[in-house]
Structure formats: structure tokens, C-alpha cells
Coordinates of C-alpha atoms in Angstrom, one line a residue:
X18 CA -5.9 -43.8 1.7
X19 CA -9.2 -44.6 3.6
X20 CA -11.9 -41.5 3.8
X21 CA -10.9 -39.5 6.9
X22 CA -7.6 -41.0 7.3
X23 CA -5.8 -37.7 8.0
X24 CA -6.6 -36.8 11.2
X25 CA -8.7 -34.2 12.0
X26 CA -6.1 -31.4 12.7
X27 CA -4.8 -31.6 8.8
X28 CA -8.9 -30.7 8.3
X29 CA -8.6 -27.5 10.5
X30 CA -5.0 -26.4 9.7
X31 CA -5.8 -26.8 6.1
X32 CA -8.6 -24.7 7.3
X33 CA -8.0 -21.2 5.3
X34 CA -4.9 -22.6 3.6
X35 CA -5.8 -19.1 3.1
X36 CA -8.4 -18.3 5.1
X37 CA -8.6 -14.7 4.2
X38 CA -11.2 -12.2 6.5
X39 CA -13.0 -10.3 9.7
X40 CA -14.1 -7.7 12.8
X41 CA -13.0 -7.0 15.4
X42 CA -13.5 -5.2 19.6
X43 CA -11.5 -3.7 22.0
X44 CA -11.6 -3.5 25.6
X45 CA -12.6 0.3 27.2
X46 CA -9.6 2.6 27.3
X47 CA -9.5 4.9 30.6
X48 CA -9.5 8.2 30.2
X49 CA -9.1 11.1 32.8
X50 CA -11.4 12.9 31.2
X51 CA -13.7 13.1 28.7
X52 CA -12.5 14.2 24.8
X53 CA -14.9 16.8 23.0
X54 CA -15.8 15.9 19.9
X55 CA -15.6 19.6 18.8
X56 CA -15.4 23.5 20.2
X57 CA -18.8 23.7 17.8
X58 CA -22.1 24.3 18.9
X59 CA -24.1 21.8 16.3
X60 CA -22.4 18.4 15.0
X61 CA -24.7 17.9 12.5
X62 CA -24.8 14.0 10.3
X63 CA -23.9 15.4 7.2
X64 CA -20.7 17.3 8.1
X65 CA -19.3 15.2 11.5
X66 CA -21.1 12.0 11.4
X67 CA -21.9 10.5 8.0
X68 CA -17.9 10.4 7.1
X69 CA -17.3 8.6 10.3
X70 CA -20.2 5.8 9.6
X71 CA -19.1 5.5 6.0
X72 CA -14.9 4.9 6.9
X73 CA -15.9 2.5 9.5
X74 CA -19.8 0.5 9.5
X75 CA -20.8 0.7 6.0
X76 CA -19.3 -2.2 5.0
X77 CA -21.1 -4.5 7.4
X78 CA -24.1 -1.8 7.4
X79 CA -25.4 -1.8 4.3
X80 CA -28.2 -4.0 2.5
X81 CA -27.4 -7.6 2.1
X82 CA -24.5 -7.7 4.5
X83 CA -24.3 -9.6 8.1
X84 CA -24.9 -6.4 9.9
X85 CA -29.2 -6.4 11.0
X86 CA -29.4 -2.9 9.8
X87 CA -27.9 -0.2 7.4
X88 CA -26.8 2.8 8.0
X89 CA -26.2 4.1 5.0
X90 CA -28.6 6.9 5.1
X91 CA -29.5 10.4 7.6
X92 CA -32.4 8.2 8.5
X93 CA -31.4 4.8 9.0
X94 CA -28.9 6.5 11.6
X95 CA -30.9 9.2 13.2
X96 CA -33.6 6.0 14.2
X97 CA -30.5 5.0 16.4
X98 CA -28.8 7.3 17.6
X99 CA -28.7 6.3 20.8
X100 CA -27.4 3.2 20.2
X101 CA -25.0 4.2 18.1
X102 CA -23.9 6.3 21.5
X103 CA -24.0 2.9 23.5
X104 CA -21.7 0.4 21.8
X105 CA -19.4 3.0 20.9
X106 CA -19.0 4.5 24.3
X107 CA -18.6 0.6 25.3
X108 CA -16.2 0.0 22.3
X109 CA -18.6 -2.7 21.6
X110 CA -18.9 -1.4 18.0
X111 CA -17.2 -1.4 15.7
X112 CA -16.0 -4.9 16.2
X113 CA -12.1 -5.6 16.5
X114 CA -10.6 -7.7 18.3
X115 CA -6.7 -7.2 18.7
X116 CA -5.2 -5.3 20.8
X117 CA -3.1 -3.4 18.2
X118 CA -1.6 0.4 17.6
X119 CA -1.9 0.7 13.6
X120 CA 0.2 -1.8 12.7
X121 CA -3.0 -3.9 10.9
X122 CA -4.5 -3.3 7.9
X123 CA -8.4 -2.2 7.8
X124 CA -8.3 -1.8 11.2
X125 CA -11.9 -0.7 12.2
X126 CA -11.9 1.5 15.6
X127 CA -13.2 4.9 16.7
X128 CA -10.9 7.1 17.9
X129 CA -11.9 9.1 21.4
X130 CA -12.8 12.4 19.4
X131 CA -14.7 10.2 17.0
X132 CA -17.0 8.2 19.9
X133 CA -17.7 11.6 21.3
X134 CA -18.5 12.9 18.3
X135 CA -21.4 10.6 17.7
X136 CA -22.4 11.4 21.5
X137 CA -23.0 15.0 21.0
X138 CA -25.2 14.6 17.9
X139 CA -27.2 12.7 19.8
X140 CA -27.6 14.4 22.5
X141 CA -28.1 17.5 20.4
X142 CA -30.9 15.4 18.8
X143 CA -29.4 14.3 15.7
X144 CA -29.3 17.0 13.6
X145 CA -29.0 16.5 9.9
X146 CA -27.7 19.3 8.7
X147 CA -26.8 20.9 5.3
X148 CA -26.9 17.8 2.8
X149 CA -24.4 20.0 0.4
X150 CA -21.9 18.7 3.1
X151 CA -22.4 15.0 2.7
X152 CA -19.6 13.1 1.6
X153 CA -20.2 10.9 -1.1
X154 CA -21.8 7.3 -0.2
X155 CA -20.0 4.3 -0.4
X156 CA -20.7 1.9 -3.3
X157 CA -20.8 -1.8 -3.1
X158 CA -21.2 -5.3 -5.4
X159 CA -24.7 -6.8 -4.6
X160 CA -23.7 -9.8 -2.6
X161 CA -19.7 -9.5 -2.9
X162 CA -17.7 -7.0 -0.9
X163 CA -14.7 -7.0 -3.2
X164 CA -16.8 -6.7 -6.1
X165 CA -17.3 -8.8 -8.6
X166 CA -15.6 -11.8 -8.5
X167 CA -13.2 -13.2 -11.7
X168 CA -15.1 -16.6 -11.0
X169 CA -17.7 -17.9 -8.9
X170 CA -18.9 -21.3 -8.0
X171 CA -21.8 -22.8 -5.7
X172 CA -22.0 -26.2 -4.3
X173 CA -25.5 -27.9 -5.0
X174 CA -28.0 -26.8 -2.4
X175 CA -28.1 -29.1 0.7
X176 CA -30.9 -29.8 3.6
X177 CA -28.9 -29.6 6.7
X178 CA -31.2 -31.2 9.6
X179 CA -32.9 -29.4 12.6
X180 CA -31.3 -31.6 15.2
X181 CA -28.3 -33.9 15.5
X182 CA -24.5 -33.6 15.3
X183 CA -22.5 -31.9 13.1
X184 CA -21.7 -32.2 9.5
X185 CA -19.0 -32.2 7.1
X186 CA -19.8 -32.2 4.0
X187 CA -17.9 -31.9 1.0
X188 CA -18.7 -30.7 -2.3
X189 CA -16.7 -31.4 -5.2
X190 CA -16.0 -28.3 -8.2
X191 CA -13.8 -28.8 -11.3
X192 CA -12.0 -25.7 -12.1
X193 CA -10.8 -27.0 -15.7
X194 CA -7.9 -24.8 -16.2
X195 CA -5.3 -25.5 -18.7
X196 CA -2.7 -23.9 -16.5
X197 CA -1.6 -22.6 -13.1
X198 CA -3.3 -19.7 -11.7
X199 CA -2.3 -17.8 -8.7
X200 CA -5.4 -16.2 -6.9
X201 CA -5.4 -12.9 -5.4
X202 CA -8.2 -12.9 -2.8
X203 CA -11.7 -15.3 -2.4
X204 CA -14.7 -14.7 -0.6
X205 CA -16.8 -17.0 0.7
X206 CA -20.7 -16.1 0.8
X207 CA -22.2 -18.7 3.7
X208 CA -26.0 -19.4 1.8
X209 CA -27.4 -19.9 5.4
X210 CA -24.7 -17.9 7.9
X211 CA -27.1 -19.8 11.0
X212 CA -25.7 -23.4 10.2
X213 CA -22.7 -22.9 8.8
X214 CA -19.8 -22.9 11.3
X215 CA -16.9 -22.4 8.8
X216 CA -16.1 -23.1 5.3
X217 CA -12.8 -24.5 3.8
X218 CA -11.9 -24.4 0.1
X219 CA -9.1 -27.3 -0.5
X220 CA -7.4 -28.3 -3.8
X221 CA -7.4 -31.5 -5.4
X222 CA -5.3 -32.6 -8.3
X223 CA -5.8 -36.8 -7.9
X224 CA -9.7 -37.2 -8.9
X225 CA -9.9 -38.8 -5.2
X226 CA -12.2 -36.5 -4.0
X227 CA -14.4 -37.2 -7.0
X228 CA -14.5 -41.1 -6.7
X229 CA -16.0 -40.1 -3.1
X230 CA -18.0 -37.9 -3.9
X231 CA -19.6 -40.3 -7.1
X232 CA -19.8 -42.7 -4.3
X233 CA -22.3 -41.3 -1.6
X234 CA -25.5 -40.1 -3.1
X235 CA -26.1 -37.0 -1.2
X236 CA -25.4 -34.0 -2.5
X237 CA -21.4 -34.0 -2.1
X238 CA -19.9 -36.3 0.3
X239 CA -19.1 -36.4 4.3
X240 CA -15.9 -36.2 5.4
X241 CA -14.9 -35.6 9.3
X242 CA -11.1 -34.3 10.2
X243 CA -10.3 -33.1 6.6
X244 CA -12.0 -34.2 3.0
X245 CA -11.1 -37.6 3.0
X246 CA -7.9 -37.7 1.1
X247 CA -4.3 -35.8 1.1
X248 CA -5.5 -31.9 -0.2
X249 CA -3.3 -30.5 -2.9
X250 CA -3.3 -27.5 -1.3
X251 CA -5.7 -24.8 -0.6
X252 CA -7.6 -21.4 -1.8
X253 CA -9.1 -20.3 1.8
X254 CA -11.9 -20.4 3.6
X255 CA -14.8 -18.6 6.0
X256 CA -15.5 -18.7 9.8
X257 CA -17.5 -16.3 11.5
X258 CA -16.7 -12.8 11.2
X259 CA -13.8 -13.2 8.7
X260 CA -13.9 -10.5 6.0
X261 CA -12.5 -10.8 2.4
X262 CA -9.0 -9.1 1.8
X263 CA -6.8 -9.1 -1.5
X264 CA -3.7 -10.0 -1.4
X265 CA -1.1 -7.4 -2.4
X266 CA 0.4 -7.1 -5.6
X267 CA 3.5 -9.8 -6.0
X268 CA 2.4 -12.2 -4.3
X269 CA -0.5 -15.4 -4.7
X270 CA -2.2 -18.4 -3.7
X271 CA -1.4 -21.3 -6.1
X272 CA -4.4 -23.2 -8.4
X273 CA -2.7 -26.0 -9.9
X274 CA -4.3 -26.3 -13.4
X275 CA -6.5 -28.9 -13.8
X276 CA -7.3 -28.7 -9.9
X277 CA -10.6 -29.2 -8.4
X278 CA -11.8 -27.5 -5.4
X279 CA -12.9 -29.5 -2.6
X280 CA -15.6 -27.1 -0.6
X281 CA -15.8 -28.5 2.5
X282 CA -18.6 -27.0 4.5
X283 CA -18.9 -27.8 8.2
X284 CA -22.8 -27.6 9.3
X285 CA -24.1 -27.2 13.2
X286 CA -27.7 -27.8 13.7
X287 CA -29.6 -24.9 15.0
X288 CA -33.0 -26.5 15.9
X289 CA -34.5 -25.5 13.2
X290 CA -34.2 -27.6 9.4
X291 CA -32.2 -25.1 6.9
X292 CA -31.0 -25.2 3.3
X293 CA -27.6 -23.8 2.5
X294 CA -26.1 -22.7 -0.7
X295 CA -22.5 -21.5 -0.3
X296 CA -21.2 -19.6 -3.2
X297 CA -17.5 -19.1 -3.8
X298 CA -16.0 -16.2 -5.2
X299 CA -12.1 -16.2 -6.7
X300 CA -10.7 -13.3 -7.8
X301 CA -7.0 -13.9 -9.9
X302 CA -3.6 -12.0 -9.2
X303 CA -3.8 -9.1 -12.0
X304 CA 0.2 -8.9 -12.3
X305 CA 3.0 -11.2 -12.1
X306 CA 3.1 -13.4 -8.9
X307 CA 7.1 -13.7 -7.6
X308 CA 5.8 -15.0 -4.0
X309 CA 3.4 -18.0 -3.5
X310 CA 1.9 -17.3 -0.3
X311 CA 2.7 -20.1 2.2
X312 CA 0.6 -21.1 5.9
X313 CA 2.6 -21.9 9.2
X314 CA 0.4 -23.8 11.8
X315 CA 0.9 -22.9 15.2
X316 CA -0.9 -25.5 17.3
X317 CA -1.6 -26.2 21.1
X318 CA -2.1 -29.9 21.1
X319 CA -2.4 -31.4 24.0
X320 CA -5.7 -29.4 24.8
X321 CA -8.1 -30.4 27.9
X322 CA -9.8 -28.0 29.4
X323 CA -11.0 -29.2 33.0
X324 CA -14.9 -28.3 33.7
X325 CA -15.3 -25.5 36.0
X326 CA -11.6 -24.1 35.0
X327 CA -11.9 -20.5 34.0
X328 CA -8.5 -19.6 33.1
X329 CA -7.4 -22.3 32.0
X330 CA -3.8 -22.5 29.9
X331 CA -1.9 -23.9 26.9
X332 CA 0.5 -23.5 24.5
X333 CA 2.9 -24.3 21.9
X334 CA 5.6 -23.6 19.4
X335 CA 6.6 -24.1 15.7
X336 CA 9.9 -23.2 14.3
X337 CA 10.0 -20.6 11.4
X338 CA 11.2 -23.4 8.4
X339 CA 13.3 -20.6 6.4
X340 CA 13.7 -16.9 6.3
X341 CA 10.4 -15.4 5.7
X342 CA 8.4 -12.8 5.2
X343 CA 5.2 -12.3 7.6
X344 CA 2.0 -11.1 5.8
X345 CA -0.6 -11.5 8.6
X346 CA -1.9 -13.8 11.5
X347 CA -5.3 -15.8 11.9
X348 CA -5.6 -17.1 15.4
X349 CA -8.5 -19.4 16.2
X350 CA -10.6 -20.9 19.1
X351 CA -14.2 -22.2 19.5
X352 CA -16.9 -21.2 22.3
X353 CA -14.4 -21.0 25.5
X354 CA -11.3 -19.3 24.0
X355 CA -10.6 -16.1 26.4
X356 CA -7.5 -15.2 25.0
X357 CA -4.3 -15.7 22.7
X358 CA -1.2 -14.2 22.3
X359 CA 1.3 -15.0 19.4
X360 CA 5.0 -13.9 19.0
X361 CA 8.1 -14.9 17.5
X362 CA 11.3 -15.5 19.1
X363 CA 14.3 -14.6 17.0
X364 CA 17.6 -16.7 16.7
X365 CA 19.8 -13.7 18.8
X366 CA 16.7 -13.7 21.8
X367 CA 14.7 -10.6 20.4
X368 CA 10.9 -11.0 21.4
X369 CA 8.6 -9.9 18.1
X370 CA 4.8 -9.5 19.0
X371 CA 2.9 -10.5 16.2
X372 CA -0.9 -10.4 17.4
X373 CA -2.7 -10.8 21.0
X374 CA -6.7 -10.5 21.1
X375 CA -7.0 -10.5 24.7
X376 CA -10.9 -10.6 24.4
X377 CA -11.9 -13.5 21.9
X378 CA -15.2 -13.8 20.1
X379 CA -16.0 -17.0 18.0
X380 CA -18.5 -14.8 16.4
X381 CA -15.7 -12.3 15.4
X382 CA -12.9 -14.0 14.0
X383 CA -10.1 -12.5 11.9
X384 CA -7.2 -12.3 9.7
X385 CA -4.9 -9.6 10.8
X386 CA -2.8 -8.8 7.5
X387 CA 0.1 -6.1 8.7
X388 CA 0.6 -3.0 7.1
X389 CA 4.3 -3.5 6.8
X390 CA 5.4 -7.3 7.0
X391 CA 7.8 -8.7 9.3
X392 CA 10.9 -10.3 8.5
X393 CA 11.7 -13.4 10.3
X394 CA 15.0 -15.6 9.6
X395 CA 15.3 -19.3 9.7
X396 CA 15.5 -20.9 13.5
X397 CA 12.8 -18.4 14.6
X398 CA 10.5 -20.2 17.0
X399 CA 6.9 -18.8 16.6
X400 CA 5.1 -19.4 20.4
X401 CA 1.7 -19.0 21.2
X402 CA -0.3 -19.1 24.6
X403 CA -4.0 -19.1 25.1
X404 CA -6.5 -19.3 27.9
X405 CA -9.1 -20.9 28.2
X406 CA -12.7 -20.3 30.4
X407 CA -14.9 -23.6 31.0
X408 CA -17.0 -21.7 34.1
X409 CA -21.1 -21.7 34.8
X410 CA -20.0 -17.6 34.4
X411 CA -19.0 -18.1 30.6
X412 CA -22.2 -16.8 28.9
X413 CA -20.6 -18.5 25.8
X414 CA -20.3 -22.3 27.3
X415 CA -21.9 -24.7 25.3
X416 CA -22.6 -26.7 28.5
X417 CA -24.4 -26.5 31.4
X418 CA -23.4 -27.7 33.6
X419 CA -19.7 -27.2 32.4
X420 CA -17.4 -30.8 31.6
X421 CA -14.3 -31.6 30.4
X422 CA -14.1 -30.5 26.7
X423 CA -10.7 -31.7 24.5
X424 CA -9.5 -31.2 20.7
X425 CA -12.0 -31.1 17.8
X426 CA -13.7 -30.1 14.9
X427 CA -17.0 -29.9 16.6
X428 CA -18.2 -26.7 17.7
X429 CA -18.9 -27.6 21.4
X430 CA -15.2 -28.8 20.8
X431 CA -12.0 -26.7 21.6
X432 CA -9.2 -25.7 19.3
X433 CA -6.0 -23.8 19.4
X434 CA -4.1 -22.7 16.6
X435 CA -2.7 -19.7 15.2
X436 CA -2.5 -19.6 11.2
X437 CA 1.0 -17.5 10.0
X438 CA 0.7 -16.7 6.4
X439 CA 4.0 -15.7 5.0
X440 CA 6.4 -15.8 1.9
X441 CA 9.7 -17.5 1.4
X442 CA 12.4 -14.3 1.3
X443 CA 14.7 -16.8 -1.5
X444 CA 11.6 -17.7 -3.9
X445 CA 11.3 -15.1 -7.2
X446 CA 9.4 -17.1 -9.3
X447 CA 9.4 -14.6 -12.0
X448 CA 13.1 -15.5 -12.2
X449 CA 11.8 -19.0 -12.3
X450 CA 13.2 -19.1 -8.3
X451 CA 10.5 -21.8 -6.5
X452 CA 10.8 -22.5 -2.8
X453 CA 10.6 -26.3 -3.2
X454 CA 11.7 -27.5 -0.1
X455 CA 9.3 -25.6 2.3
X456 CA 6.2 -27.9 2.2
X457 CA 2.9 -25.7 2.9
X458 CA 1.3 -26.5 6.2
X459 CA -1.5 -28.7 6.4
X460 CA -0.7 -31.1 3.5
X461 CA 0.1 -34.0 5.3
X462 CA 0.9 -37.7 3.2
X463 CA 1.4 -40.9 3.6
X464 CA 4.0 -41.4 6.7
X465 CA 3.9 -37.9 8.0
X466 CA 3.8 -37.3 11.6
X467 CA -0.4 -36.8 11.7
X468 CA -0.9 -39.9 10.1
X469 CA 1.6 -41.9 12.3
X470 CA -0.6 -39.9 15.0
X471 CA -3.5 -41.3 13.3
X472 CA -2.6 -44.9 13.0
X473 CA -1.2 -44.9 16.7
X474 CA -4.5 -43.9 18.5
X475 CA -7.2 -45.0 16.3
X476 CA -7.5 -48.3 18.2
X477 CA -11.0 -49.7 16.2
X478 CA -8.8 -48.8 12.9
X479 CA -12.2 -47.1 11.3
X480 CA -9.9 -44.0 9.9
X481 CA -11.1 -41.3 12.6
X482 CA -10.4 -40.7 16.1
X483 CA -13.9 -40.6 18.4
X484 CA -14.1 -39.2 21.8
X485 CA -12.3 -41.9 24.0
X486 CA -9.6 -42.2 21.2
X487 CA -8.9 -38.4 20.9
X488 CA -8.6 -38.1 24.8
X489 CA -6.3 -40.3 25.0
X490 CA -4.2 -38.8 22.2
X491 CA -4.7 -35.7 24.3
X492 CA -3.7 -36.8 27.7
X493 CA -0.6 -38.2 25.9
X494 CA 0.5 -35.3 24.5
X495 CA -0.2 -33.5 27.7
X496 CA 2.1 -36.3 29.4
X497 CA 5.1 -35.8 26.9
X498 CA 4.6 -32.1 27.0
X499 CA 4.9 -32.4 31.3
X500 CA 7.5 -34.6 31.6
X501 CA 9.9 -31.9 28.6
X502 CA 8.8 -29.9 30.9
X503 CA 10.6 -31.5 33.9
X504 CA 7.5 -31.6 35.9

């Protein structure tokens, strides 16, 4: 197979075969009146306030993180107080996304006690109070948030250039393992979090991606749409805001022995000449592993979002290949996405919500992992629907003034797809039980339906689809989906 010859969707919905991680806001709740944080006269920081800060902004707030300031510390959060009044009041802070009731885990939001909590010590003038009553301060890894990782690897550092368009390079790392290992969680450490627009960490059991990468002689090699050949699979990956989670006990993503990992790393220039190091942490399943976790990709296609549009709407469906078991949702847009809601519909007509985040945020993108999973049976049809806002009044448009944007990988490019992570219910592979017939997601081969896509609209036969190629892939789609449609 030709470099790039899967198209570029296979690149994306391999992206975070895994993709484990994030934050998250929610829009103001109204409230007939006002909670009160307590019937005390003084809420001081070390009795009322510290324990809230600690549960839910240390983890960004703390040294070395992606939050701009700690808050780990009576002083760091007495300096801003007020603030802390503002984007709580506003629910801008802490960031999450979904609308949801509990049913996610690590789910970071204030409740109404808790925001006015933080309003009366500031208005009362921050007051520390006794420090015996301070909670003990959380503890982290320098650099990791789930500690320290079981492995860790780091492509070779790479000059990514002030100006121009984006890149996708790929950077080639033997693993060397004498037999399969299922991993429990990875975490993805961006060197230069400005350029880097999202991170993917594919498996490769040919040597293909080598003889690519020995060819070019940059650091790594470029590969648009994917890494150039058919992945093996996949570990996970990073975009922005996506936070690292372990996996529950049980259950693992597979790393064939032998495998390399194929980091691909997708660069957007800034303006300003960087170097990026990305370092990859893996941290192995401690147990026994009965369930390989699996990725269902729920995509809207024909995407083609008019200029000047600003509620625009798509969709689309993908039918549940077994019974299964849920673990969590990842749904993902660029610059324009407003809003997407994904739920299943069950064999016997039952509706199942799975996640809506009716306020999207490229900057705050996440995995929502459920507390309890959900069972789905076979002929389930997983739908999604998403909107869309290509207006002069989108702060977040890449273009002024707005035009027509379509599919694709580029960041001033649109995408919609929802990732479902899930197990197969009739898989026990301690009882040496393997669900062989449900293909992951996102490894596509020689004759699937993407590369038939591929070869179909790539009209120069160069092994990519460019702009003029791609819209017309687009508007057909759009036409097949209209004309299902009876319109």
C-alpha cells in the first residue's frame, strides 16, 4: 500500500483507538434564589475552602500542569479570590462539558452550596483560618498525573515551523516485547501543548512504518489521513483537554508483542517556530485481562458546513456489531462544533442517552467513562446529531470572513465523530474466549469500504484526497444521504 492510501477518516477514527482523557463546563443553572454556603459567620480556607480546591482544581492547578496557576496553597488562592468567585458563579470553572447527572466518572463540577461557598470567603476577605483544619494536600508524579508510568517513550525532538500548513508527522518506537501485553491506561505529555493539535499512538506489527520512516530523513516521517499503512491497532491518544484515566480492572487495550508504536503527532503552526518532544507514558493491566477493550466509530460524513450558517446540522448512525458492553464515549469536533448528542436506539424502540455536551469547546475535549456501563445488544443503532456554527458571531471561527468549510484533518477543517469504547459481552479471554469476529474500528485493509472510498475519489491517483477531491466525496455523500432520505 502507497503512503497515505487509507483515507484520512481511518487517521482520525484510529484517532484514540483509545484515546483516553479531559475537562469539562456547564451552562448556568437558574436558581430562584440564591443557596448559602453556610448558617456560619466565617468560612475560612482551611476548614470550607481548601477541601473544595483540592477535590476539584488541583489536578490541573498544580506546578507543571496545563492550568496558568496553582492553587495548591492559602496563598496562591487568597491572590484570587475573586476570580475564583467569577468563573464559578459563571460555571466557567471547573471545566466540563456534558450535560450529565452523576452518571460519569471524575466528573468535576461545583455544586450550588459549594460556588457559594467560595463567594462568601471572599467577600469576607479570604480568611485563612486555623491551619490545624487543613485537609491533607494532594500529591502528584512530577510530569505524569497517574504517576509513574510502567514505560515511557519520546519521539526524537522535532522543529515544527512558524508558518505554513499543518503537519503529520510520524515517529516510529519499537516496543520489543516477547509477548502480548494488555495496557491499562497511557498518557500522552504534548512537549509543546501550542503546536500540537492531537496526538495518536497506532500499532504496527509489519515493519511498514519503519521502511517509511528509514526513507525520509527528517526526524520520523509525514503521513496525512493516517500513518501511511494499515495500523495494527492502537494504544490511544491526546487532543486538547483530554485527561489520562485507567481502565478498570478486567479489562485492556491489546500490544501485540513485537509491535511498534507509530506516534503520530499532528502539528498546527502558531506563528512562532517551536520544538516539540512528546513523551508517552504506558502503564500495563496489573491483573488478568478477560475483556479487550474495543472502539465503535460514529461518524457524520457527508459534512459541509455553508459560510455564514450558524446552526448548521448533521448526523449519522452505526449499528452496535454484537452485544456489548459500554465503557464510555469521546465525541469530537474542530473550531465550529456547537453541539453533539449521542444515543442508542435499542432493537424493541427504547431511546438510551449516552452523552450530549450542548456547549462544545475544542480546547476541552473529553472521554466520558460511565460509572456503571451500559449494556447494549446486537442490532442496536448508535445515532448521533451535531450542530454546527460557521457565523462572523463565532469567536472560535478560523475565518474571517466565514466560507464553506468540509471533512478533514486540518484544524481549520471540520469533523464529526463520536468514539464508543466498549467490550464484547461473549469474549472471556481468561477462559481463552476471544471475540474474533468483531474487527476494532478504524483498522481498515485492502478492499474495505474507505479504501474503495479512497480509490473512487482520488481522481490524480497520488494516495490522498485534496480539497476539490474531498468536496466532491462530501457533496456525494450528502446526495446519497438526501435522496435515503426521500428528499
Amino acid at each position: 500500500m502507497k503512503p497515505n492510501k487509507t483515507f484520512a477518516l481511518i487517521g482520525t477514527v484510529a484517532l484514540t483507538a483509545a484515546l483516553a482523557t479531559v475537562l469539562r463546563t456547564a451552562p448556568p443553572v437558574a436558581r430562584a434564589e440564591e443557596p448559602k454556603a453556610t448558617d456560619k459567620t466565617t468560612v475560612t480556607y482551611a476548614k470550607d475552602v481548601a477541601p473544595i480546591l483540592y477535590a476539584q482544581c488541583a489536578s490541573c492547578h498544580h506546578p507543571g500542569e496545563v492550568a496558568p496557576f496553582s492553587l495548591l496553597s492559602y496563598q496562591d488562592a487568597k491572590k484570587r479570590a475573586s476570580q475564583l468567585t467569577a468563573v464559578t458563579q459563571s460555571r466557567f470553572m471547573p471545566p466540563w462539558k456534558a450535560d450529565s447527572h452523576g452518571e460519569f466518572q471524575d466528573e468535576r463540577r461545583l455544586t450550588d452550596v459549594q460556588i457559594a461557598t467560595l463567594k462568601q470567603w471572599a467577600a469576607a476577605g479570604a480568611p485563612e483560618g486555623n491551619p490545624a483544619d487543613l485537609p491533607a494536600a494532594p500529591t502528584f508524579t512530577a510530569g505524569w498525573r497517574l504517576g509513574t508510568p510502567d514505560a515511557v517513550y519520546q519521539q526524537p525532538v522535532y522543529s515544527v515551523p512558524a508558518e505554513g500548513a499543518d503537519v503529520y508527522q510520524c515517529f516510529v518506537i519499537p516496543t520489543d516485547y516477547k509477548e502480548d501485553r494488555y495496557v491499562s491506561a497511557i498518557e500522552v505529555r504534548p512537549g509543546e501543548r501550542a503546536v500540537v493539535h492531537h496526538v495518536i499512538a497506532y500499532l504496527d506489527t509489519t515493519g511498514e512504518a519503519r521502511k517509511l520512516d528509514a526513507a525520509d530523513p527528517a526526524p520520523g516521517y509525514t503521513s496525512y489521513g493516517g500513518i501511511g499503512v494499515t495500523p495494527s491497532g492502537g494504544l490511544g491518544g491526546w487532543a486538547p483537554g483530554n485527561d489520562a484515566r485507567r481502565l478498570d480492572d478486567g479489562v485492556g487495550i491489546l500490544l501485540p508483542k513485537g509491535a511498534d508504536i507509530v506516534l503520530q503527532v499532528h502539528y498546527h503552526p502558531v506563528g512562532k517556530a517551536e520544538k516539540d518532544q512528546t513523551k508517552l507514558g504506558v502503564y500495563f493491566a496489573k491483573g488478568p485481562v478477560d475483556k479487550r477493550v474495543r472502539i465503535q466509530a460514529v461518524i457524520a460524513p457527508a459534512l459541509r458546513v455553508p459560510a455564514g450558517d450558524a446552526h448548521y446540522e448533521t448526523g449519522g448512525s452505526q449499528a452496535v456489531p454484537a452485544n456489548v458492553t459500554v465503557l464510555g464515549v469521546m465525541p469530537h469536533m474542530h473550531l465550529l462544533g456547537h453541539d453533539m448528542t449521542v444515543a442508542a436506539r435499542k432493537p424493541d424502540g427504547t431511546q438510551q442517552p449516552l452523552v450530549s455536551v450542548p456547549d462544545w469547546d475544542f480546547n476541552w475535549q473529553s472521554t466520558y467513562m460511565y460509572k456503571k456501563p451500559i449494556e447494549l445488544p446486537q442490532g442496536t443503532r448508535i445515532h448521533l446529531t451535531a450542530h454546527y456554527d460557521n457565523s462572523v458571531d463565532n469567536a472560535r471561527n478560523p475565518s474571517d470572513p466565514p466560507k464553506l468549510v468540509t471533512w478533514g484533518e486540518k484544524t481549520t477543517d471540520e469533523m464529526c465523530i463520536a468514539f464508543v469504547f466498549y467490550t464484547v459481552d461473549s469474549e472471556h479471554l481468561t477462559k481463552g474466549i476471544a471475540a474474533t469476529d468483531v474487527p476494532d474500528i478504524g483498522v481498515g485493509g485492502k478492499g474495505s469500504k474507505m479504501e474503495k472510498m479512497m480509490m473512487l475519489f482520488d481522481k490524480n491517483g497520488d494516495g490522498k484526497l485534496d480539497d476539490a477531491e474531498r468536496t466532491g466525496m462530501v457533496q456525494f455523500l450528502q446526495d446519497m444521504m438526501a435522496k435515503r432520505a426521500g428528499k
